[in-house]
Short mmCIF file of C-alpha atoms in Angstrom, two decimals:
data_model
loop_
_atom_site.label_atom_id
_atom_site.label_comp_id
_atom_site.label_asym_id
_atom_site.label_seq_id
_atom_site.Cartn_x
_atom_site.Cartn_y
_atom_site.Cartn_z
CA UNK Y 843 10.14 25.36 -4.12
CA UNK Y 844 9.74 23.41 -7.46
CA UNK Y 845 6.40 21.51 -8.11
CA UNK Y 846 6.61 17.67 -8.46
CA UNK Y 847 4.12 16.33 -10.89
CA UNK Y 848 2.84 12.72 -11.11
CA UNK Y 849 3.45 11.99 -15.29
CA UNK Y 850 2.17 8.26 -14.85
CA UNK Y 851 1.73 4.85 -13.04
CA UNK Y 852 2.28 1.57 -13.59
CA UNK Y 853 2.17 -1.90 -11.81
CA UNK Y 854 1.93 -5.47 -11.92
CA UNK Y 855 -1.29 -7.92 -11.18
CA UNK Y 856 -0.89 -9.41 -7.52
CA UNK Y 857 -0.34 -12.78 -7.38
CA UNK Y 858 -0.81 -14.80 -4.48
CA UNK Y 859 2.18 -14.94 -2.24
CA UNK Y 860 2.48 -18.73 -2.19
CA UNK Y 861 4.56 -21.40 -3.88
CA UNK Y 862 1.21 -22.13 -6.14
CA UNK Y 863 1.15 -18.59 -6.75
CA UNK Y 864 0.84 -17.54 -10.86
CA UNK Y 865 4.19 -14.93 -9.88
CA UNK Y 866 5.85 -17.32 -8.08
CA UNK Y 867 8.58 -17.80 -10.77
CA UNK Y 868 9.55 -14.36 -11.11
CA UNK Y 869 12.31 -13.06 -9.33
CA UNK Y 870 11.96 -10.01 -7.31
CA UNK Y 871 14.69 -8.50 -9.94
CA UNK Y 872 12.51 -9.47 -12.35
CA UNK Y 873 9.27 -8.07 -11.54
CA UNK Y 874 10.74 -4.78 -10.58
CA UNK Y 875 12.69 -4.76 -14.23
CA UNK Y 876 9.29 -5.44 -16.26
CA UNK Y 877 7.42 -2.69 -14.11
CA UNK Y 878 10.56 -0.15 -14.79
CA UNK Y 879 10.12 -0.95 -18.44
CA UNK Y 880 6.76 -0.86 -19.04
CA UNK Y 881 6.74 2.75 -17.43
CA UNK Y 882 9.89 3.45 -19.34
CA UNK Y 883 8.42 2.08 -22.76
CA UNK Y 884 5.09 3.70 -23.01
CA UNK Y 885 6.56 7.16 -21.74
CA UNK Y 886 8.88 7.49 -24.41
CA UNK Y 887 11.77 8.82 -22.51
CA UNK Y 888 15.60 7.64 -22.83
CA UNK Y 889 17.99 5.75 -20.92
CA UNK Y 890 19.09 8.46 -19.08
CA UNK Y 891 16.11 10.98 -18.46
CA UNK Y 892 15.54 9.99 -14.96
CA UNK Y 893 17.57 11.00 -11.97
CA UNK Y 894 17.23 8.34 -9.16
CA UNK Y 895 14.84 5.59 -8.61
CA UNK Y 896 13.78 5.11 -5.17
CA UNK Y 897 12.54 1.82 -3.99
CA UNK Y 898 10.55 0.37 -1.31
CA UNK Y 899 10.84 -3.64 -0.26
CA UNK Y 900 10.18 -4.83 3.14
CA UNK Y 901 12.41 -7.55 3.39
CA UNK Y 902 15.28 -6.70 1.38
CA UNK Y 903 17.59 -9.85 2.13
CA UNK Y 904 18.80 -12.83 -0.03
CA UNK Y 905 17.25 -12.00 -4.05
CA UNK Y 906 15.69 -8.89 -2.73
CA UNK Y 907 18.38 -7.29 -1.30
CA UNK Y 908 21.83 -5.28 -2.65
CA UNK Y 909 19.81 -1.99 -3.86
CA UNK Y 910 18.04 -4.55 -5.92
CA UNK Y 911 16.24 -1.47 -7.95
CA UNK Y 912 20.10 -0.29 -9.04
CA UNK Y 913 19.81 -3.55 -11.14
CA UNK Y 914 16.73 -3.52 -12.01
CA UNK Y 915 16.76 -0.61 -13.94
CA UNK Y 916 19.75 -1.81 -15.66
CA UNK Y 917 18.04 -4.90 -16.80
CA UNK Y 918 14.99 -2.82 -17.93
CA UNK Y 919 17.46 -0.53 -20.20
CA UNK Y 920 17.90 2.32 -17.74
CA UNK Y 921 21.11 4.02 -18.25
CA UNK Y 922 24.52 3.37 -16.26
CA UNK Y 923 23.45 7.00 -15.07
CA UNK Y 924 20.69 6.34 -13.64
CA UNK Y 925 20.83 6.08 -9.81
CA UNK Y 926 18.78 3.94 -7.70
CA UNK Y 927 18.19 3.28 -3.46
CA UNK Y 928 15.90 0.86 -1.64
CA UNK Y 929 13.60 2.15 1.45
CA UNK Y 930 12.29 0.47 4.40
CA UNK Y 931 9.15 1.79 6.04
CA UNK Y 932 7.41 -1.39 6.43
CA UNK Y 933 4.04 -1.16 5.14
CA UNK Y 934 4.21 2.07 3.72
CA UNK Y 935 7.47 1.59 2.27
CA UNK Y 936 6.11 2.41 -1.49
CA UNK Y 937 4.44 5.34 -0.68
CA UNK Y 938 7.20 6.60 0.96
CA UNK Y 939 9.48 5.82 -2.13
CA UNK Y 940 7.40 8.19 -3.73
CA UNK Y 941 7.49 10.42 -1.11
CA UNK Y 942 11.23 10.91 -1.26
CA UNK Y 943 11.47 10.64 -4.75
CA UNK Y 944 9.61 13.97 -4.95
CA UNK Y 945 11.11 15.71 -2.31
CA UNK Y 946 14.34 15.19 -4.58
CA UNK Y 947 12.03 17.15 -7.28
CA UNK Y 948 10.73 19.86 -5.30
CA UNK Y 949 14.10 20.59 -3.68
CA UNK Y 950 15.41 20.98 -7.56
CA UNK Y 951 18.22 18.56 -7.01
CA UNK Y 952 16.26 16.24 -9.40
CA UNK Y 953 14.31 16.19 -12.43
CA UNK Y 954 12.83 13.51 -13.50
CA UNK Y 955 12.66 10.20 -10.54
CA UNK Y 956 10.56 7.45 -9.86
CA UNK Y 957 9.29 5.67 -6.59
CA UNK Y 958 7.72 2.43 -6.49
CA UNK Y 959 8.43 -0.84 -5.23
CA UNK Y 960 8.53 -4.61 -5.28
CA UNK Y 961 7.97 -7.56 -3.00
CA UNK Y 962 7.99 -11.25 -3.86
CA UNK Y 963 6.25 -12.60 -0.68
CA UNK Y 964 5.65 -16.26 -2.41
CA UNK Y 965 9.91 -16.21 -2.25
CA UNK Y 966 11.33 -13.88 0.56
CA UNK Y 967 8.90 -14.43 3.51
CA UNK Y 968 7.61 -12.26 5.87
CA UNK Y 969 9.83 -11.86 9.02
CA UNK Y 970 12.50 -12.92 7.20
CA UNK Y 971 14.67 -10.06 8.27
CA UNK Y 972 13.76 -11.16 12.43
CA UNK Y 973 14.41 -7.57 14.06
CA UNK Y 974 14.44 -6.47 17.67
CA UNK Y 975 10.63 -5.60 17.89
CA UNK Y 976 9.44 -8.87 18.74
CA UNK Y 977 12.50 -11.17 19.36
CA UNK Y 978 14.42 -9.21 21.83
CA UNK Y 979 12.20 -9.64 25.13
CA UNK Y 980 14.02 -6.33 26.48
CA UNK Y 981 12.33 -3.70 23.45
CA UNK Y 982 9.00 -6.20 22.94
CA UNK Y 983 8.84 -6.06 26.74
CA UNK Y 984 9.35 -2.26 27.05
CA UNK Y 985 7.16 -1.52 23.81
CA UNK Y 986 4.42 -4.35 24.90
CA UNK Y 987 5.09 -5.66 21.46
CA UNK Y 988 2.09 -7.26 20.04
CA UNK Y 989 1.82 -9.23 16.01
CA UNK Y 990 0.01 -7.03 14.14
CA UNK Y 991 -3.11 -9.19 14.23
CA UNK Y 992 -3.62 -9.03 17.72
CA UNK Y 993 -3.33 -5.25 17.63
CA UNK Y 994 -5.94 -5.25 14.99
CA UNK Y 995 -8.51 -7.21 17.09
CA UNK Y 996 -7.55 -5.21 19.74
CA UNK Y 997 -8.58 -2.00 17.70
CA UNK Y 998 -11.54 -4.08 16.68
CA UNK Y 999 -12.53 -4.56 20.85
CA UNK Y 1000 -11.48 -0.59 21.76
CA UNK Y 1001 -13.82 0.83 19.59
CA UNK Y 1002 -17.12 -1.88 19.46
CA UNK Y 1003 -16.82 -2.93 15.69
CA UNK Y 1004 -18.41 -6.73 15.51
CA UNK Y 1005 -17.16 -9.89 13.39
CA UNK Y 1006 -20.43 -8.90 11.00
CA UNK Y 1007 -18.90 -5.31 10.94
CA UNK Y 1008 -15.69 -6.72 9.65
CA UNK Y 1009 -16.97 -9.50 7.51
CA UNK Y 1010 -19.40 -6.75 5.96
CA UNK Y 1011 -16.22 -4.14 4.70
CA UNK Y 1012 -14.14 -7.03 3.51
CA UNK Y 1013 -17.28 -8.12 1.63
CA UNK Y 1014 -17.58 -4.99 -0.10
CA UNK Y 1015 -14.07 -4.88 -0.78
CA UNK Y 1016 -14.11 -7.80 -2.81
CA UNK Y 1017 -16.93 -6.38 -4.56
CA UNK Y 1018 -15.33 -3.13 -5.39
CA UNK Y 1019 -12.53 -4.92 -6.97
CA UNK Y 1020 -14.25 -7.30 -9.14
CA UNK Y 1021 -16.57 -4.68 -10.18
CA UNK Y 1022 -13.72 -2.31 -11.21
CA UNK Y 1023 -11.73 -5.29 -13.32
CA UNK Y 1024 -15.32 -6.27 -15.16
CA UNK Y 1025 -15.31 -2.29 -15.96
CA UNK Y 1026 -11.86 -2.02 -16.95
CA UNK Y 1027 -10.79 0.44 -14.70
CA UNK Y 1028 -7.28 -1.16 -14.32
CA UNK Y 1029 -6.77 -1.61 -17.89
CA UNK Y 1030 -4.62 1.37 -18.30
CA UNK Y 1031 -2.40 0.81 -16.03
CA UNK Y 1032 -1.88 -3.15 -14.62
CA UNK Y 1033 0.67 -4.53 -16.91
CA UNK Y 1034 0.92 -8.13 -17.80
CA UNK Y 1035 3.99 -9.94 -16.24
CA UNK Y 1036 5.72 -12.45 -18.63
CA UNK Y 1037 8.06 -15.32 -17.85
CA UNK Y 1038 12.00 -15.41 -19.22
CA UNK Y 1039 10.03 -17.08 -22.80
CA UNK Y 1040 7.66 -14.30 -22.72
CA UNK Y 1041 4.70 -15.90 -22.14
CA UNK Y 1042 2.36 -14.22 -20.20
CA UNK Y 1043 2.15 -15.81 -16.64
CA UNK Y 1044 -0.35 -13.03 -15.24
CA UNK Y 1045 -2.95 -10.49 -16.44
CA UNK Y 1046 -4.87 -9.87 -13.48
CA UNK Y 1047 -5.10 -9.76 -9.34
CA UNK Y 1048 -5.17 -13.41 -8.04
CA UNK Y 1049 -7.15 -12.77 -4.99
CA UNK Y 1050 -10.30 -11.14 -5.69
CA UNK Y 1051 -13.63 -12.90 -4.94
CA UNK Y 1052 -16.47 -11.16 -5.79
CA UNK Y 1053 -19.05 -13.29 -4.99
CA UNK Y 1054 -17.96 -13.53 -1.32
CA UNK Y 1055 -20.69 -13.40 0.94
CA UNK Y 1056 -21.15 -12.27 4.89
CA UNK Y 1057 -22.52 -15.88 5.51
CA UNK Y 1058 -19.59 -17.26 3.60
CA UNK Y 1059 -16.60 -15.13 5.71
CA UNK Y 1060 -18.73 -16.23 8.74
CA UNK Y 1061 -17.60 -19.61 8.57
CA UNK Y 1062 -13.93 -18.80 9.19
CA UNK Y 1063 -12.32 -19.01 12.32
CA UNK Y 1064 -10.01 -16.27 13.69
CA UNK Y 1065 -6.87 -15.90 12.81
CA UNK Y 1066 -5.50 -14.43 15.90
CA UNK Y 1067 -7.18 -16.00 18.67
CA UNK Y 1068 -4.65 -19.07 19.79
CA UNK Y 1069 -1.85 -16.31 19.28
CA UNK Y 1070 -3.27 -13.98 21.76
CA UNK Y 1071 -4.53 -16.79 24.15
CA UNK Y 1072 -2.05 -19.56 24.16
CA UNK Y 1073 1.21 -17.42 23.34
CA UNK Y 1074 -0.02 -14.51 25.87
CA UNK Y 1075 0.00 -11.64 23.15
CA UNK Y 1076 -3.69 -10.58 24.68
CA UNK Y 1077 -2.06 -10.32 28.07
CA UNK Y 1078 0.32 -7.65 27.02
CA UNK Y 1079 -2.01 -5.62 25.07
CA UNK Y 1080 -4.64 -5.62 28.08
CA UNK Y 1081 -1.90 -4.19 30.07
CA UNK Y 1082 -1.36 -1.05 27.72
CA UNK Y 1083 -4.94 -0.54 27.40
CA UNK Y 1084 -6.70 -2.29 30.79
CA UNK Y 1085 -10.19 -0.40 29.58
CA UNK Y 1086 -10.28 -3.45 27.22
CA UNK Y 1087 -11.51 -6.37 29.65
CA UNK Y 1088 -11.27 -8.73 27.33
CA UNK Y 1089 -9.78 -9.27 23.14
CA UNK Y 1090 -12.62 -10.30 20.97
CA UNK Y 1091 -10.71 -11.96 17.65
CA UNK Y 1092 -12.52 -10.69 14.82
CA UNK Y 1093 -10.10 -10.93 11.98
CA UNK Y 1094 -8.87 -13.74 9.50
CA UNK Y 1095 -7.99 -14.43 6.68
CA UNK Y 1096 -10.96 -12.87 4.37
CA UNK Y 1097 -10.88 -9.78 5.84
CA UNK Y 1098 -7.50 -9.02 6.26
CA UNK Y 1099 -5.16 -7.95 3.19
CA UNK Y 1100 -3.86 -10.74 1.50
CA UNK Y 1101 -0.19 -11.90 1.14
CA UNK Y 1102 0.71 -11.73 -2.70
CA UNK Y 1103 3.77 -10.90 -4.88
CA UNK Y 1104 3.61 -7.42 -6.69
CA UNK Y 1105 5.16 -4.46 -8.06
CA UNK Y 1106 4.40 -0.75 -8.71
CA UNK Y 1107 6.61 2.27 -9.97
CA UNK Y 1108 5.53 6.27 -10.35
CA UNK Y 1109 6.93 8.22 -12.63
CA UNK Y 1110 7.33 11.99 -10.95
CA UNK Y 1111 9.03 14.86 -12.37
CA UNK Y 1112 9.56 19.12 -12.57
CA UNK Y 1113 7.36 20.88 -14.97
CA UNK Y 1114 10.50 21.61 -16.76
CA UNK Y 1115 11.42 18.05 -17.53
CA UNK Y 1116 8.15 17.05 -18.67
CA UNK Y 1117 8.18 19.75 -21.23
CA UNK Y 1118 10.98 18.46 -22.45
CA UNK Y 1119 10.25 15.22 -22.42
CA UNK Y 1120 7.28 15.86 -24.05
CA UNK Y 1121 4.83 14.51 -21.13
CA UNK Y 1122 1.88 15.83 -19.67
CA UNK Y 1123 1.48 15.93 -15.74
CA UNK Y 1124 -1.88 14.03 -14.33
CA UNK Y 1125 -1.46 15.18 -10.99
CA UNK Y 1126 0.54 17.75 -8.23
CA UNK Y 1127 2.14 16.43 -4.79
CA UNK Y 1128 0.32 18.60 -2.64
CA UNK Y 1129 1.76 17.34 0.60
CA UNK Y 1130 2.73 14.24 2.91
CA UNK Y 1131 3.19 13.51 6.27
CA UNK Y 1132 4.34 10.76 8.58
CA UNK Y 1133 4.23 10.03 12.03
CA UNK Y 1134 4.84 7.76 14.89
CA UNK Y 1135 1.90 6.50 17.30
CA UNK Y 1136 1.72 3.69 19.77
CA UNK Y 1137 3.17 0.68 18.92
CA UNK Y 1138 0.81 -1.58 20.34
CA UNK Y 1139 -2.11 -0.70 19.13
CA UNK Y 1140 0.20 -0.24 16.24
CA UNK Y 1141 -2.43 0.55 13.29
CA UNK Y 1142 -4.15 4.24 14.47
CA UNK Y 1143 -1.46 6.00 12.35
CA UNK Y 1144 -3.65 7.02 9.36
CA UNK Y 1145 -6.03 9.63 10.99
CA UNK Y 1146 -3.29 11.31 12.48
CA UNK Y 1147 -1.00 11.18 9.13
CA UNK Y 1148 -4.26 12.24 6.93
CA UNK Y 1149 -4.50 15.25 9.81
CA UNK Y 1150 -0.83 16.32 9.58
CA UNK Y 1151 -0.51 16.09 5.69
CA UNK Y 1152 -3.96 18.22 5.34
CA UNK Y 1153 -2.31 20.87 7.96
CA UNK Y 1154 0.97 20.68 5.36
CA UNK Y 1155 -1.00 21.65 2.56
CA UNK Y 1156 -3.45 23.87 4.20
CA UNK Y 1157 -6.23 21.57 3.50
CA UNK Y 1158 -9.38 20.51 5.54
CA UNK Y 1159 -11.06 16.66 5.57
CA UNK Y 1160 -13.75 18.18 3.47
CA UNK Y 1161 -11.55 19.52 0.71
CA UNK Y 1162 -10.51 15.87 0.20
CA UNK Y 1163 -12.57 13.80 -3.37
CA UNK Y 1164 -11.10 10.47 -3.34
CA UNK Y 1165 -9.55 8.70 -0.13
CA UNK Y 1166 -7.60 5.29 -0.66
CA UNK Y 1167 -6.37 3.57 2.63
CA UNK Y 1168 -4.25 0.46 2.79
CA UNK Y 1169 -6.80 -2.29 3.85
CA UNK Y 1170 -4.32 -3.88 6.31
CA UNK Y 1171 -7.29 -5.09 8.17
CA UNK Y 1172 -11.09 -4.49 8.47
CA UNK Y 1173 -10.69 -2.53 11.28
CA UNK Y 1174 -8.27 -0.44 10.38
CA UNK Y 1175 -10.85 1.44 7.72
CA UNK Y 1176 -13.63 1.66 9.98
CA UNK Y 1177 -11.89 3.60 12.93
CA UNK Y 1178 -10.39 5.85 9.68
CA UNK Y 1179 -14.09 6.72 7.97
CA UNK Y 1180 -15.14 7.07 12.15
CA UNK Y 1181 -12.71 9.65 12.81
CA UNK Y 1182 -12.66 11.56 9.86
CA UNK Y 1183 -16.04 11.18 8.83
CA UNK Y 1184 -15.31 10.19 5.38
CA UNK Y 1185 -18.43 8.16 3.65
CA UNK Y 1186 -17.75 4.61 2.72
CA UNK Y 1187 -18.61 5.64 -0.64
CA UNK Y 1188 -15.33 8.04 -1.07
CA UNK Y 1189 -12.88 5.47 0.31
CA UNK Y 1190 -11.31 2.35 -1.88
CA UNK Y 1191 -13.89 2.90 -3.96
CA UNK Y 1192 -12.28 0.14 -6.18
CA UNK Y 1193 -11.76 -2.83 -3.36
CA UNK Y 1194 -8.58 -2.73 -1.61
CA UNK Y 1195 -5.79 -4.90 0.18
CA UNK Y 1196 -8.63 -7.23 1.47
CA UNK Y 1197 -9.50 -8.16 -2.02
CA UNK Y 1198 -6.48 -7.71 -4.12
CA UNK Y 1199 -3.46 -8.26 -1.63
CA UNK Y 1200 -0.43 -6.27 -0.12
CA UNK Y 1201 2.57 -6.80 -1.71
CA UNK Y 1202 4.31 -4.69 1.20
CA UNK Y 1203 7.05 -3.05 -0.38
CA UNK Y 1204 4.85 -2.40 -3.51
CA UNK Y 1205 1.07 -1.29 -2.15
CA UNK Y 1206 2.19 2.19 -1.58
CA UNK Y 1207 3.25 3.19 -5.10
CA UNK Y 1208 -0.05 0.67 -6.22
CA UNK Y 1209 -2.79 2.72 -4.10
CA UNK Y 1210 -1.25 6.02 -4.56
CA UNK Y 1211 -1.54 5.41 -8.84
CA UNK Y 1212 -5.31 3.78 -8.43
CA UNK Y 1213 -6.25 6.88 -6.36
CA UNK Y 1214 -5.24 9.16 -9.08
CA UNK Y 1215 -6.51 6.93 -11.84
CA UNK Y 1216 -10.25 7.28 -9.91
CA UNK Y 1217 -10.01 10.95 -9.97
CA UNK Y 1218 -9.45 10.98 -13.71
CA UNK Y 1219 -12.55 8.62 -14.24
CA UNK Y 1220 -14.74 10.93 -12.03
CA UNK Y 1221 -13.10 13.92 -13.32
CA UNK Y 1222 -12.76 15.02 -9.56
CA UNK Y 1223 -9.48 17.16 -8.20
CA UNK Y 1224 -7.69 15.26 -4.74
CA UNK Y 1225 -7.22 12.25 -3.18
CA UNK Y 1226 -5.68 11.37 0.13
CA UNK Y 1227 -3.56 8.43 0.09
CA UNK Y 1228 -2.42 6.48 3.67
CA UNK Y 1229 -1.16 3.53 5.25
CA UNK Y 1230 -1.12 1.96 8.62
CA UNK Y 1231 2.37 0.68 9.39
CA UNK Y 1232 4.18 -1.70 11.48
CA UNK Y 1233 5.56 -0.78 14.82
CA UNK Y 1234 3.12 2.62 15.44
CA UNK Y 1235 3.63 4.43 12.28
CA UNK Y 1236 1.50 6.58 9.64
CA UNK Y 1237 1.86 8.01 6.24
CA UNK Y 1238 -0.12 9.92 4.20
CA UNK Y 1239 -0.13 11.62 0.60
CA UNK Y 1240 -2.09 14.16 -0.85
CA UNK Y 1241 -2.35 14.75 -4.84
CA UNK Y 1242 -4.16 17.58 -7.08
CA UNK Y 1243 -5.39 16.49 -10.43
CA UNK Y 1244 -3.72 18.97 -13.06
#
């Protein structure tokens, strides 16, 4: 099987996914077309060097939908040949653009691809797309469909983590993040998004607050608790897992990832074409994995995804450097570092979702290039990438520094 190599990364700043956003302007055509340039531009390679482009975007309806990376790449001076498809694994959708865009690699009916994404959530809102899991009352019923919040506080109440617990991660989060812009550890690879006069509209995350405090997060109610209560959501996820006597709401807004516009793109490719493109490789696909688990509890997925893609690559926890999970909520990091021991100080060692936002469709491609730009800063060798995702799912990506 041919070796897929990561050549290099790119993405956007997050902006914050409201109409007062700084990205709020740019179209979701847009964004994507200035982070398939940028990676296009400062890689040197022509119009037609790269196979496919595969795309993730959560909502792809209305100005994010019709294989919106097929024009995209157009617009960024990507070749008629150039092919392009858009993905849909919710959360993870991103990371599993990359995914696939490798497999095309290693299976050697590609050369040269690249996986990212793009989601405007300021423009195209979450939900937008409705869907059977919580509308139609026969599959919510049958599933014991919960909103994702409630399944985090209920992952928060399974396994004893406290509001201070919580608070405490998100703080550091926020902290990681602002500590890694002061430092310029972004600088390589966040581009600056412009506006149609070219002026620069964005240079850096939106969200980040680092000097958020425990006492500060304190003072903010729970997001989730009228939901569960008033709107019976608690109900049904008590009757999946009846050792929980009662939902404790924990999380909100400060320690759950953010909603922000944002896009990413990875530029993978054979050994072959790199040579000839005159590249060097950064990193080696080692593996990936994905799985289903319950979709009530909904947000377990990443232990069992990190498992199976270690398995794939004949790997153990402990041969693992770097790990960079999706900070969908608080919770959802400390049941990872619980069940697979990993230290706090190994895992989003630069701040996270929490701090910097989730552009859904995007985060994948964003973590998975972070991760590898840590490893080159430490001069370490892997890095485990994963994300929780919506309805019971789990992905995970493992990369070898070359």
């Amino acid at each position: 099987m041919t070796e897929a190599f990561i050549y290099d990364h790119v993405r956007t700043p997050r902006g914050r996914g409201k109409p007062d956003g700084s990205l709020h302007t740019i179209t979701a055509v847009d964004l994507a077309a200035q982070t398939l340039g940028a990676i296009k531009s400062r890689n040197g390679f022509g119009a037609e060097d790269v196979d496919d482009i595969v795309w993730g975007t959560v909502m792809p309806l209305g100005e994010q939908g019709q294989v919106l990376p097929r024009m995209a790449s157009m617009m960024a001076g990507y070749g008629e040949y150039t092919g392009a498809v858009q993905v849909n694994r919710f959360c993870a959708s991103g990371l599993e653009a990359c995914n696939l865009a490798a497999a095309q690699v290693m299976s050697g009916q590609a050369q040269m691809t690249i996986g990212g994404g793009v989601e405007m959530m300021s423009r195209v809102m979450m939900g937008s797309d409705g869907g059977a899991y919580m509308i139609d009352p026969q599959v919510a019923t049958t599933l014991h469909a919960v909103p994702q919040g409630i399944s985090a506080d209920l992952l928060a109440s399974l396994y004893g983590y406290s509001r201070e617990d919580v608070d405490s991660y998100a703080v550091a989060s926020h902290q990681r993040a602002a500590h890694a812009w002061t430092n310029g550890y972004f600088d390589n690879s966040v581009i600056p998004v412009v506006d149609v006069n070219g002026v620069t509209v964005l240079e850096r995350d939106e969200t980040v607050r680092g000097n958020t405090t425990v006492e500060a997060l304190a003072k903010l109610k729970p997001s989730f608790e009228k939901l569960g209560r008033d709107l019976g959501f608690d109900s049904v996820a008590i009757q999946k897992y009846p050792q929980v006597e009662k939902i404790v709401h924990l999380h909100h807004a400060g320690n759950s990832s953010g909603v922000v516009d944002g896009s990413g793109a990875v530029l993978i490719g054979s050994r072959e074409a790199g040579e000839r493109l005159g590249l060097k490789p950064r990193a080696r696909i080692r593996s990936w994995a994905t799985l289903g688990t319950d979709p009530t509890i909904m947000l377990i997925g990443p232990s069992f995804a990190a498992e199976k893609a270690l398995a794939n690559a004949g790997m153990s926890a402990s041969d693992i450097d770097l790990w960079e999970l999706n900070e969908a909520f608080a919770a959802v990091v400390l049941r990872f570092m619980e069940v697979l021991d990993v230290p706090h100080d190994r895992i989003n060692v630069n701040g996270g979702a929490i701090a910097m936002g989730h552009p859904m469709g995007a985060t994948g491609a964003m973590v998975l290039g972070t991760v590898l730009d840590e490893l080159e800063r430490r001069e370490m060798g892997t890095a485990l990438t994963t994300l929780c995702i919506g309805g019971g799912m789990g992905i995970a990506t493992i990369i070898e520094r070359v």
